[in-house]
XYZ file of C-alpha atoms in Angstrom:
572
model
C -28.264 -5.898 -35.461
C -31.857 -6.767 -34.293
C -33.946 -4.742 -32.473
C -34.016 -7.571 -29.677
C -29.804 -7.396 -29.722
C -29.913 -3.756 -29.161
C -31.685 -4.167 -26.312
C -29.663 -6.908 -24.658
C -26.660 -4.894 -24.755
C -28.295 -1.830 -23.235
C -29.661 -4.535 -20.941
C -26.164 -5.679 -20.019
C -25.285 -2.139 -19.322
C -28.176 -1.705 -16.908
C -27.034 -4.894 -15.333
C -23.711 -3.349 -14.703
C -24.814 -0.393 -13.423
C -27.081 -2.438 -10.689
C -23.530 -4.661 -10.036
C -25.462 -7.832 -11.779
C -22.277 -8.511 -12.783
C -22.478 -12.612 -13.507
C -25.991 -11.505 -16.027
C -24.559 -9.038 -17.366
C -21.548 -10.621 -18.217
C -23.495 -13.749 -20.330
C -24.934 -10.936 -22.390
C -21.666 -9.554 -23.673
C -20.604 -13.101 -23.667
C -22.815 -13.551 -26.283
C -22.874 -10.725 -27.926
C -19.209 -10.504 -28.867
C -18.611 -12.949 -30.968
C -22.001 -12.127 -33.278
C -20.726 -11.806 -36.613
C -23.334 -8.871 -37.831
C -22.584 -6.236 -35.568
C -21.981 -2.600 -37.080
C -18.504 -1.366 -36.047
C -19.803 1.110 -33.679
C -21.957 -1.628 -31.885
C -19.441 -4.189 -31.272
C -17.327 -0.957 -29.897
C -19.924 -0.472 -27.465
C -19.857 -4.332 -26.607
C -16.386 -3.892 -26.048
C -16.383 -1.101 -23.967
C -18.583 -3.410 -21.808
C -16.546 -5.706 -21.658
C -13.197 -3.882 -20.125
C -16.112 -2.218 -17.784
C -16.907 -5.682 -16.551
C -12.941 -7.043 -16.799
C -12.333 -4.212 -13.931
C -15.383 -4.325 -12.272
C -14.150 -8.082 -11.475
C -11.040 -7.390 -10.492
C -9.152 -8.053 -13.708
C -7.282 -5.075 -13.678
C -4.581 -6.505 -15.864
C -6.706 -8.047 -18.334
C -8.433 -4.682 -18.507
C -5.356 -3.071 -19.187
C -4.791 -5.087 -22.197
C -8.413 -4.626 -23.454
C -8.272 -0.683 -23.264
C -5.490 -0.952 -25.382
C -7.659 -2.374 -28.388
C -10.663 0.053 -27.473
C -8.204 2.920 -28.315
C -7.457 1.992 -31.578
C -11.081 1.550 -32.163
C -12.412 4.691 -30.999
C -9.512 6.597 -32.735
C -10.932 4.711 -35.921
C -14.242 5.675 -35.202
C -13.326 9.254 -33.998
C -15.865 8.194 -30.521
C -14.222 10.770 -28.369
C -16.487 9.588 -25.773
C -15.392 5.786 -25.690
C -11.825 6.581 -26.264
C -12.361 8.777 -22.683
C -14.308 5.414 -20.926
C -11.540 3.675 -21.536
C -8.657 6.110 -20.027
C -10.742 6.099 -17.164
C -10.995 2.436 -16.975
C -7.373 2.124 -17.618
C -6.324 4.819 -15.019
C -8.242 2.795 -12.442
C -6.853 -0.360 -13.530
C -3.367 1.129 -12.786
C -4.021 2.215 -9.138
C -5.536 -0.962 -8.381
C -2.518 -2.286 -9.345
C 0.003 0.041 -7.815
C 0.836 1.471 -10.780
C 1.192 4.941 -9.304
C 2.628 7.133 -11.775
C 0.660 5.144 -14.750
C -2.526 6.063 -13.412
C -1.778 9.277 -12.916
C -0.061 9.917 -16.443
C -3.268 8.653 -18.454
C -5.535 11.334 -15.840
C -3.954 13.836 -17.174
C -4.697 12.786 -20.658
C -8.226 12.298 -19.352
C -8.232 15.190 -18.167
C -7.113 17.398 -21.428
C -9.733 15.024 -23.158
C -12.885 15.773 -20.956
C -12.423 19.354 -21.552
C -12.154 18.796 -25.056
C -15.199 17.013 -25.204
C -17.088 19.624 -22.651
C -16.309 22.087 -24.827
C -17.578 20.752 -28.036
C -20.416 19.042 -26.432
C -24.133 18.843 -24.424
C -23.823 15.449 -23.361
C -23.916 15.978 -18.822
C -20.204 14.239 -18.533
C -20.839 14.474 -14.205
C -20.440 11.232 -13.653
C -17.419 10.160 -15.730
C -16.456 13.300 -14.084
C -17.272 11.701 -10.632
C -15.483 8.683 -11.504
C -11.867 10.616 -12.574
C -11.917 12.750 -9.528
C -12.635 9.197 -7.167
C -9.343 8.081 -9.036
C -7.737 10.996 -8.288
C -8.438 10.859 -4.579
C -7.591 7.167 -4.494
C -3.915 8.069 -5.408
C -3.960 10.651 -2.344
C -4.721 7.688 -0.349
C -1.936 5.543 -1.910
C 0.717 8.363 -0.725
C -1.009 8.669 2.279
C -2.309 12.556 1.551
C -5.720 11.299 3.317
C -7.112 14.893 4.513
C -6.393 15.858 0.577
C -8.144 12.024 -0.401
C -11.335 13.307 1.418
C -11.757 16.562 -0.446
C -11.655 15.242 -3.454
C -14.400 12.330 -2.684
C -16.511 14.719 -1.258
C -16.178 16.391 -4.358
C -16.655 13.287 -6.037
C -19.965 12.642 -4.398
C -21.056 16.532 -5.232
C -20.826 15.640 -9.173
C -23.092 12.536 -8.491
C -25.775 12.905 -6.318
C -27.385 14.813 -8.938
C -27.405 11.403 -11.132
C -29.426 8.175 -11.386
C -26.348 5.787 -10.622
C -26.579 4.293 -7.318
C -23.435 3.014 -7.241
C -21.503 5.914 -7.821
C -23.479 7.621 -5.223
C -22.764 5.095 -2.636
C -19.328 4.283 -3.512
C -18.527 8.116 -3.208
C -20.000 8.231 0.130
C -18.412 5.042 1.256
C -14.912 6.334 0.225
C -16.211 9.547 1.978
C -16.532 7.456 5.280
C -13.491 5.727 4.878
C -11.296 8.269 4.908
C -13.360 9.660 8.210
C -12.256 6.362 9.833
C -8.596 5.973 8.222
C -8.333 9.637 10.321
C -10.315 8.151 13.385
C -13.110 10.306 13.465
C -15.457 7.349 13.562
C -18.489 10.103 14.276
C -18.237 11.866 10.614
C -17.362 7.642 9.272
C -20.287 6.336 10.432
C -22.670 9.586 9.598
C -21.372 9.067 6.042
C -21.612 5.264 5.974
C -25.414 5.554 6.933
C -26.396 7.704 4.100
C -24.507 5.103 2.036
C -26.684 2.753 3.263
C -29.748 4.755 2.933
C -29.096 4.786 -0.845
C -30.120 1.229 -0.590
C -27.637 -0.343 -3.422
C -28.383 -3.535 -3.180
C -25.194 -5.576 -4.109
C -23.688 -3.688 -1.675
C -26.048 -3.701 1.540
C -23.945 -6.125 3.061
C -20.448 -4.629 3.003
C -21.858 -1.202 4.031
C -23.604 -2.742 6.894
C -20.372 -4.484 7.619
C -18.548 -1.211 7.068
C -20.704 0.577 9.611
C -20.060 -2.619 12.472
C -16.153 -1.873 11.998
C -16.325 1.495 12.414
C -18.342 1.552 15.847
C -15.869 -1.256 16.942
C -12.975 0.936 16.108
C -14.469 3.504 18.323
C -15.444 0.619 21.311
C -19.501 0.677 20.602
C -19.992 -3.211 21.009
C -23.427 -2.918 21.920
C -24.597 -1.028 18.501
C -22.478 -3.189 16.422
C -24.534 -5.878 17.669
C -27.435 -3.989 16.650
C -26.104 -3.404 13.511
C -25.748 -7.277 12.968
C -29.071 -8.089 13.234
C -29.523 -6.255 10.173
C -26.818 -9.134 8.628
C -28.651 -11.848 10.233
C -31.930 -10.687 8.473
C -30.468 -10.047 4.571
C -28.518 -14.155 5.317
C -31.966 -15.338 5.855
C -33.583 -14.026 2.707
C -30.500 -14.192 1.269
C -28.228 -17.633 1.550
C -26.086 -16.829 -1.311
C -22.249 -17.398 -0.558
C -20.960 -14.262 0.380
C -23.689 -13.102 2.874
C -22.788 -16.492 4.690
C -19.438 -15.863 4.399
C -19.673 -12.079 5.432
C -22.370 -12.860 8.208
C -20.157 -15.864 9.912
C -16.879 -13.087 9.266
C -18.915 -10.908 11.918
C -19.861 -13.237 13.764
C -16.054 -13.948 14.216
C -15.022 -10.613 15.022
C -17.531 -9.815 17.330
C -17.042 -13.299 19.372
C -13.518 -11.583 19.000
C -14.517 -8.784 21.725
C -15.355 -11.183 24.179
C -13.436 -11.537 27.323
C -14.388 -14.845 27.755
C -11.668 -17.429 26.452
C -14.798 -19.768 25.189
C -16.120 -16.944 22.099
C -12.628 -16.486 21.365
C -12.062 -19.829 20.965
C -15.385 -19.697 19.039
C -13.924 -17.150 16.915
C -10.520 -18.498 16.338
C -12.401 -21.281 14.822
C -14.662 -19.231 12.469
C -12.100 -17.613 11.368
C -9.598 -20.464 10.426
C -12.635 -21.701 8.493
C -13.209 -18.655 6.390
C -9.806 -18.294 5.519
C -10.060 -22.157 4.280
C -12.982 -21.158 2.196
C -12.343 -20.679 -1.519
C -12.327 -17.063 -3.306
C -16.031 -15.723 -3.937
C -16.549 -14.355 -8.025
C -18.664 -11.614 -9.223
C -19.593 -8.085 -8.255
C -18.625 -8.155 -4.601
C -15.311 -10.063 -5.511
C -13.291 -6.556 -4.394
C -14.964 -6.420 -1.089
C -14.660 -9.734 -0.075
C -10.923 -9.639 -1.065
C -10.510 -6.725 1.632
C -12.348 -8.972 3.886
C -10.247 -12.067 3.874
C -7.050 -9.895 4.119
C -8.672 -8.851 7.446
C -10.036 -12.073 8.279
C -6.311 -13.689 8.754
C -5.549 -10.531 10.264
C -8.111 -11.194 13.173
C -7.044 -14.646 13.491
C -3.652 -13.703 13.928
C -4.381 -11.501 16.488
C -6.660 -14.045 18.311
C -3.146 -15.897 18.201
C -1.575 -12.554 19.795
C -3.614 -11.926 22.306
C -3.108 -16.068 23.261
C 0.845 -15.552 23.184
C 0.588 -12.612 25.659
C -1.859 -14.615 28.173
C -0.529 -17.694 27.893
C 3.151 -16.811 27.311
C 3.422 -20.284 25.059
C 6.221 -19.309 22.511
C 5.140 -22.282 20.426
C 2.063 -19.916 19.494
C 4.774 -18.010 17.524
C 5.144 -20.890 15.146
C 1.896 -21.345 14.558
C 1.193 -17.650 13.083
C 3.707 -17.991 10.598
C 1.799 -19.620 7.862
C -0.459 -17.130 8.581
C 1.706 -14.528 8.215
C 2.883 -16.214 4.680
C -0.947 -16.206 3.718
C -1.195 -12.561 4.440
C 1.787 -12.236 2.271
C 0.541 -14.238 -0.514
C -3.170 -12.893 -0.541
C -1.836 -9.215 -0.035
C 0.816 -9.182 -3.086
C -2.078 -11.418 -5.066
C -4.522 -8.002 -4.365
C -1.962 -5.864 -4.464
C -2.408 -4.487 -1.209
C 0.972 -3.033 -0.746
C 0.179 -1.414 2.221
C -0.503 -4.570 4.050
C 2.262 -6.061 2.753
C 4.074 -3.115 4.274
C 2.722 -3.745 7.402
C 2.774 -7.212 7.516
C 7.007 -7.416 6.947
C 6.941 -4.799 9.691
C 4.582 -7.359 11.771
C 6.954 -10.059 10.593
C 10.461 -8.091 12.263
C 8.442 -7.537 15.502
C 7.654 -11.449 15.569
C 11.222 -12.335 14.522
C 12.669 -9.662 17.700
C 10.575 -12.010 19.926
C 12.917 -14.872 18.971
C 15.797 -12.534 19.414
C 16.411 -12.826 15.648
C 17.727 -9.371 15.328
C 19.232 -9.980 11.491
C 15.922 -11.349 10.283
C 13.911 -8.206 11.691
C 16.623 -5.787 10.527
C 15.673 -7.202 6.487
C 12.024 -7.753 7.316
C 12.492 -3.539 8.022
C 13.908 -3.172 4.924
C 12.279 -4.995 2.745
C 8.925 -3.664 3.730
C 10.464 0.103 3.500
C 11.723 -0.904 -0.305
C 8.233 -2.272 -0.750
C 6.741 1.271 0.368
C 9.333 3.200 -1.676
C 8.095 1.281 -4.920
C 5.011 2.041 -4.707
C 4.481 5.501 -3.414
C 3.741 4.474 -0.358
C 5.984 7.576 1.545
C 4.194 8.033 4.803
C 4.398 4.396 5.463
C 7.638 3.996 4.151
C 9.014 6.832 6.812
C 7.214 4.985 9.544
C 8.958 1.599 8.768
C 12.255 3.485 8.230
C 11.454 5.232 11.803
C 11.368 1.741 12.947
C 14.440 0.379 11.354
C 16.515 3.435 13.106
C 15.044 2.564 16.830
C 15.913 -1.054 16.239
C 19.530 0.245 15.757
C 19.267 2.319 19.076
C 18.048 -0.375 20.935
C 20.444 -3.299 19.643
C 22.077 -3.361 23.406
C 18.786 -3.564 24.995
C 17.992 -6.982 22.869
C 21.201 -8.795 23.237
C 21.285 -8.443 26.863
C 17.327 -9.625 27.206
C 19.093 -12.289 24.996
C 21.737 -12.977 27.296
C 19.397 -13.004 30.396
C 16.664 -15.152 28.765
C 14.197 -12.585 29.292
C 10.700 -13.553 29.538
C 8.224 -13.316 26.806
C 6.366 -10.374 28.591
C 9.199 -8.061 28.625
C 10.521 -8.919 24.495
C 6.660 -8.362 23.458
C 6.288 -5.378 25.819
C 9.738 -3.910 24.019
C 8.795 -4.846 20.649
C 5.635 -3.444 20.551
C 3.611 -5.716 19.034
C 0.007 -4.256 20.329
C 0.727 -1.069 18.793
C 1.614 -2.695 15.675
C -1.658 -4.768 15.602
C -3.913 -2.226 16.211
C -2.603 0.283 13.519
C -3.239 -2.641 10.798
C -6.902 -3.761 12.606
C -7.792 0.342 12.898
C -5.792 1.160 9.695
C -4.860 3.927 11.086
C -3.236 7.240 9.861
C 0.321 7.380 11.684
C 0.836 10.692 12.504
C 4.841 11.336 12.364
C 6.752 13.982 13.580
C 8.140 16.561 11.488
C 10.695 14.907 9.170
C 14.155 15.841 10.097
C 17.493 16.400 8.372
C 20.329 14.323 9.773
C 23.626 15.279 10.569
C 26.301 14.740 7.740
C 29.872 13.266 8.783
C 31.345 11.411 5.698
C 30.778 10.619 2.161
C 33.397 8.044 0.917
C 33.930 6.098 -2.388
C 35.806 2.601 -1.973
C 36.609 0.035 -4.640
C 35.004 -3.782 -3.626
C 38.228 -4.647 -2.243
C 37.983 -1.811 0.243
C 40.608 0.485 -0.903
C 39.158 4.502 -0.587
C 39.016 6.245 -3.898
C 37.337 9.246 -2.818
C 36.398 10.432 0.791
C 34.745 13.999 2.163
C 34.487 14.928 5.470
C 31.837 16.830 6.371
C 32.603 16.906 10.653
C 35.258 18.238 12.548
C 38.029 15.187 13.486
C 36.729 13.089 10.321
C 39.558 13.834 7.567
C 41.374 10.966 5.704
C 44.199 11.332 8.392
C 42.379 10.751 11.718
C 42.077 7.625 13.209
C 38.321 8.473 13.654
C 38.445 7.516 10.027
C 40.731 4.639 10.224
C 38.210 2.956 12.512
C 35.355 3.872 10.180
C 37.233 2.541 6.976
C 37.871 -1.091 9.190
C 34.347 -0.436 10.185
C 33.004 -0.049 6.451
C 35.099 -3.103 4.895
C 33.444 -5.455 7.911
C 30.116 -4.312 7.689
C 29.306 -4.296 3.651
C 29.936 -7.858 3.440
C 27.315 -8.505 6.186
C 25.028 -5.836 4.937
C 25.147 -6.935 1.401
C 24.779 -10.808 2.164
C 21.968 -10.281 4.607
C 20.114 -7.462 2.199
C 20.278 -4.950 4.686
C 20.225 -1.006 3.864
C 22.136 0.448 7.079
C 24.114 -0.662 10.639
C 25.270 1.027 13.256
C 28.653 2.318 14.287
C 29.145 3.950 17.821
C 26.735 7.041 17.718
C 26.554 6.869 13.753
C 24.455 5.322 11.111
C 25.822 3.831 7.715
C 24.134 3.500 4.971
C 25.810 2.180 1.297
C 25.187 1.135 -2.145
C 27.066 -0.730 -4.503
C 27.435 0.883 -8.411
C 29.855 -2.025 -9.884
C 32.708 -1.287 -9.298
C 32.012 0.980 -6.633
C 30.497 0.901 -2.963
C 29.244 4.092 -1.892
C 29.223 4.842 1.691
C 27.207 7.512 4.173
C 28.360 8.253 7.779
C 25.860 10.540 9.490
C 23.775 11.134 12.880
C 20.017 11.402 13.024
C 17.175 9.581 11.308
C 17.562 7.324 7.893
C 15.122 8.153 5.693
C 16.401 11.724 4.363
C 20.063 10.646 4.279
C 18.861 7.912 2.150
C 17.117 9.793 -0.028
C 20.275 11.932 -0.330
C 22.035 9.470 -0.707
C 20.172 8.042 -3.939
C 20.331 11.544 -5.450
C 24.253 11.497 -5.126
C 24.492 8.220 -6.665
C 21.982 9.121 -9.857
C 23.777 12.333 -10.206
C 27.581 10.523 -10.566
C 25.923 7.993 -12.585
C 24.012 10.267 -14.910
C 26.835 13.049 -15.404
C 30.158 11.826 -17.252
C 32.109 14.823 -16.219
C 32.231 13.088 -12.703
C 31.432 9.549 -13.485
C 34.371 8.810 -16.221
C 37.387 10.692 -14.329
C 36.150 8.476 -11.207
C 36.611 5.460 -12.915
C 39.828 6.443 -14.272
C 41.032 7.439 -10.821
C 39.643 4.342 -9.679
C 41.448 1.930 -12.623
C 44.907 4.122 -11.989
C 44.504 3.014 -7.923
C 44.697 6.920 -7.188
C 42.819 8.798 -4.111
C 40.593 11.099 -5.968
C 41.267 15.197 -4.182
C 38.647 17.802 -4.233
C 40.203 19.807 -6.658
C 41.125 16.868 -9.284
C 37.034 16.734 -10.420
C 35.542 20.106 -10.011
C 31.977 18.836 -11.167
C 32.033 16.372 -8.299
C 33.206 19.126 -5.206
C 29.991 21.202 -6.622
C 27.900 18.170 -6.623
C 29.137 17.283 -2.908
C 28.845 20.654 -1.471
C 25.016 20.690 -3.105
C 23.725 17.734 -1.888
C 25.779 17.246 1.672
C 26.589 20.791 2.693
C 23.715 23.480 1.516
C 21.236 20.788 0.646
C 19.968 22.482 -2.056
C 18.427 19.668 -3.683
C 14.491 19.058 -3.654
C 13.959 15.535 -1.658
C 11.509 13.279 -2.573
């Protein structure tokens, strides 16, 4: 390679680092494909390459194209590359959800950087920086945001002693973020400012942007129009796409705080036309993303606030595409925890309509969604919600019966709250989890007939009616439940949850709260499923149509009495 080649390529690394992302990625572009590069160097192009495939959101692609820098590096024995690309991998994975992924190739990382520190003087601080930002980022997934904000601010310790600007800010941004996620908007916007002061330019208009959400989180109106001026001045020096898009975006949401129906019609408008606007490319792609999420969020609040003035139900109609859009955009970005929120948004909506059975799945399938992807905090909140819903079935069919007005169903649905935990993205902070009360565990074929039932609750054995009524109640509900995709209902004081393991449905009587009886629940079922001292003699009981005793399948009393009675098992 030429001397004039060498330097592009450090040139396109330069670029990266400043978040020229569109220059720098012409360079590699065109570097590539060049038929004379040394091994090493087209390595290095490479490695630019997956940098620039994640840096544009193309987490999957990147994926794919650490694979290849792997094998290369291993070649090579470039220790060094082979840890670049674990990083950019790991990322990857957490942008994506992938959870446990990410967290498997830190560890590798991990045993790698010490590896490297060990046999090395190169200053490894900021790939250092970088792994522990990754690390904290998968707090935040699972909702462990005071342990999210240590590491950051550890983070930002290992680079402010660097040249990199961007890792600098985007430590102290993530530092500020998880201020406001916790709503101490004094520490969010403290940290957000000495982002700002770091003056990286690609992303002067997000921080400012940043800095207006957080003092309209805490009600400063006044200083967040202050703080817009500053957008107003970097549009008119700067008319590129995504400062007009972010400038009329703020615009929008400060119109937003208006009491006067005229800006909020203003708003409404802006809004609808950003959200028409097509997707912006390059550096700030990621921001922007989070922005448009939020922009459809605004508008349907706008919509909101209209329903509860105006009392129009037709207004309900009219947010559902909107909804869908957030649904679409949010699963595109894989922003699971606004699609969390959003299917909890969408049961609210559907209680409004007195659509009970379409806000019971809503529940569920946003808990599912939660459970998937780590998502714990959130997906106790949601099941929280499911189990009130249950409480308050009475309460909705007689507002039903009576026709009650729109004020009372969005007073008792709660929709406000709702709205203002996904605007404020706020922390919920639950109560301490609970352990509910066990009554019955009970095996049944599909047909209904019990194979194997234990009674954990005085007046529950296979001879009282108690259980009679639950067995009629069981056979009536799990077609419902199954056809409708439901994961509990209601019977008298009780909750039921059940599964189906072909050929078996597996059934859960208990009082108190869901979420620990379902987690039971799945334990019991992998443990049957997963031990064939308990799992053949059940299906041979089962195939012989004989009621299965306690003392018939020893393994299965001792797995009973561990999960149901001493709960001995370790919960997720």
């Amino acid at each position: 390679m030429s001397h004039s080649e060498m330097k592009e390529l450090i040139k396109a690394k330069n670029l990266i680092r400043e978040g020229r992302i569109k220059e720098a990625h012409q360079i590699v572009l065109g570097l590539e494909n060049y038929e004379n590069l040394t091994a090493e160097e087209l390595l290095l192009c490479k490695l630019l390459k997956a940098n620039l495939l994640y840096r544009s959101m193309k987490y999957s692609d990147a994926i794919i194209y650490t694979d290849e820098l792997f094998k290369e590096s291993q070649k090579q024995g470039d220790l060094l590359t082979y840890l670049d690309a674990l990083i950019i991998k790991s990322f990857a994975n957490i942008m994506l959800g992938n959870v446990s992924e990410s967290e498997d190739i830190i560890k590798k990382a991990d045993n790698l950087f010490k590896k490297i520190k060990g046999t090395s003087t190169i200053d490894l601080r900021e790939r250092k920086s970088f792994l522990v930002r990754i690390k904290a980022n998968i707090c935040t997934w699972r909702g462990e945001i005071h342990r999210s904000l240590e590491l950051n601010k550890e983070a930002f310790e290992l680079a402010k002693g660097s040249n990199n600007k961007e890792l600098i800010s985007g430590s102290l941004i993530n530092i500020a973020e998880k201020y406001e996620l916790l709503g101490d908007y004094d520490n969010a916007k403290l940290y957000a400012e000495r982002a700002l002061e770091i003056q990286y330019q690609p992303w002067l208009m997000y921080q400012l942007g940043f800095i207006i959400d957080i003092l309209l989180d805490n009600g400063d109106i006044e200083e967040a129009n202050n703080y817009f001026q500053q957008i107003i001045e970097i549009r008119e020096k700067d008319k590129s796409k995504i400062n007009d898009i972010l400038y009329r975006y703020y615009k929008a949401v400060l119109l937003k705080t208006s009491l006067r129906s005229e800006n909020r019609v203003k708003s409404e408008k802006l809004l609808k036309q950003i959200i028409d606007n097509e997707d912006i490319s390059g550096g700030i792609k990621s921001f922007w993303a989070k922005k448009r999420i939020f922009t459809i969020i605004n508008l349907c609040d706008l919509l909101l606030i209209e329903l509860r003035i105006t009392n129009y139900p037709e207004i309900i109609d009219e947010i559902q595409p909107y909804i869908q859009k957030l649904l679409d955009f949010a699963e595109q970005q894989h922003s699971y925890w606004i699609l969390c929120e959003t299917h909890l948004l969408q049961a609210k909506l559907s209680l409004l309509t007195f659509d009970i059975q379409k806000a019971k799945r809503f529940l569920t399938q946003g808990q599912q969604v939660a459970e998937k992807y780590g998502l714990k905090m959130l997906a106790r909140k949601i099941s929280n919600e499911h189990d009130e819903l249950l409480k308050q079935l009475t309460i909705w069919e007689d507002l039903k019966k009576l026709e009650a007005p729109l004020t009372e169903r969005l007073k008792l649905a709660r929709l406000n709250e709702q709205m203002d935990n996904i605007l404020r993205k706020r922390v919920v902070e639950l109560d301490e989890i609970q352990d509910e009360e066990s009554v019955v565990i009970l095996i049944i074929s599909k047909g209904g007939n019990p194979i194997f039932s234990q009674s954990f609750a005085k007046g529950w054995s296979f001879q009282d009616h108690l259980f009679g009524g639950f067995l009629s109640a069981v056979n009536s509900f799990s077609d419902e439940m199954f056809a409708q995709g439901l994961d509990r209902a209601i019977f008298g004081e009780y909750t039921i949850i059940m599964n189906v393991i072909s050929p078996f449905i597996i059934c859960y009587l208990f009082k108190g709260q869901s979420f620990l009886a379902q987690q039971r629940m799945k334990h019991f079922i992998d443990a049957i499923q997963n031990d064939n001292k308990i799992w053949e003699p059940i299906k041979k009981y089962y195939q012989a149509n004989r009621l299965i005793q306690v003392k018939d399948i020893p393994s299965l009393d001792l797995l009973v009495n561990e999960v149901f009675v001493e709960r001995a098992i370790l919960l997720n």
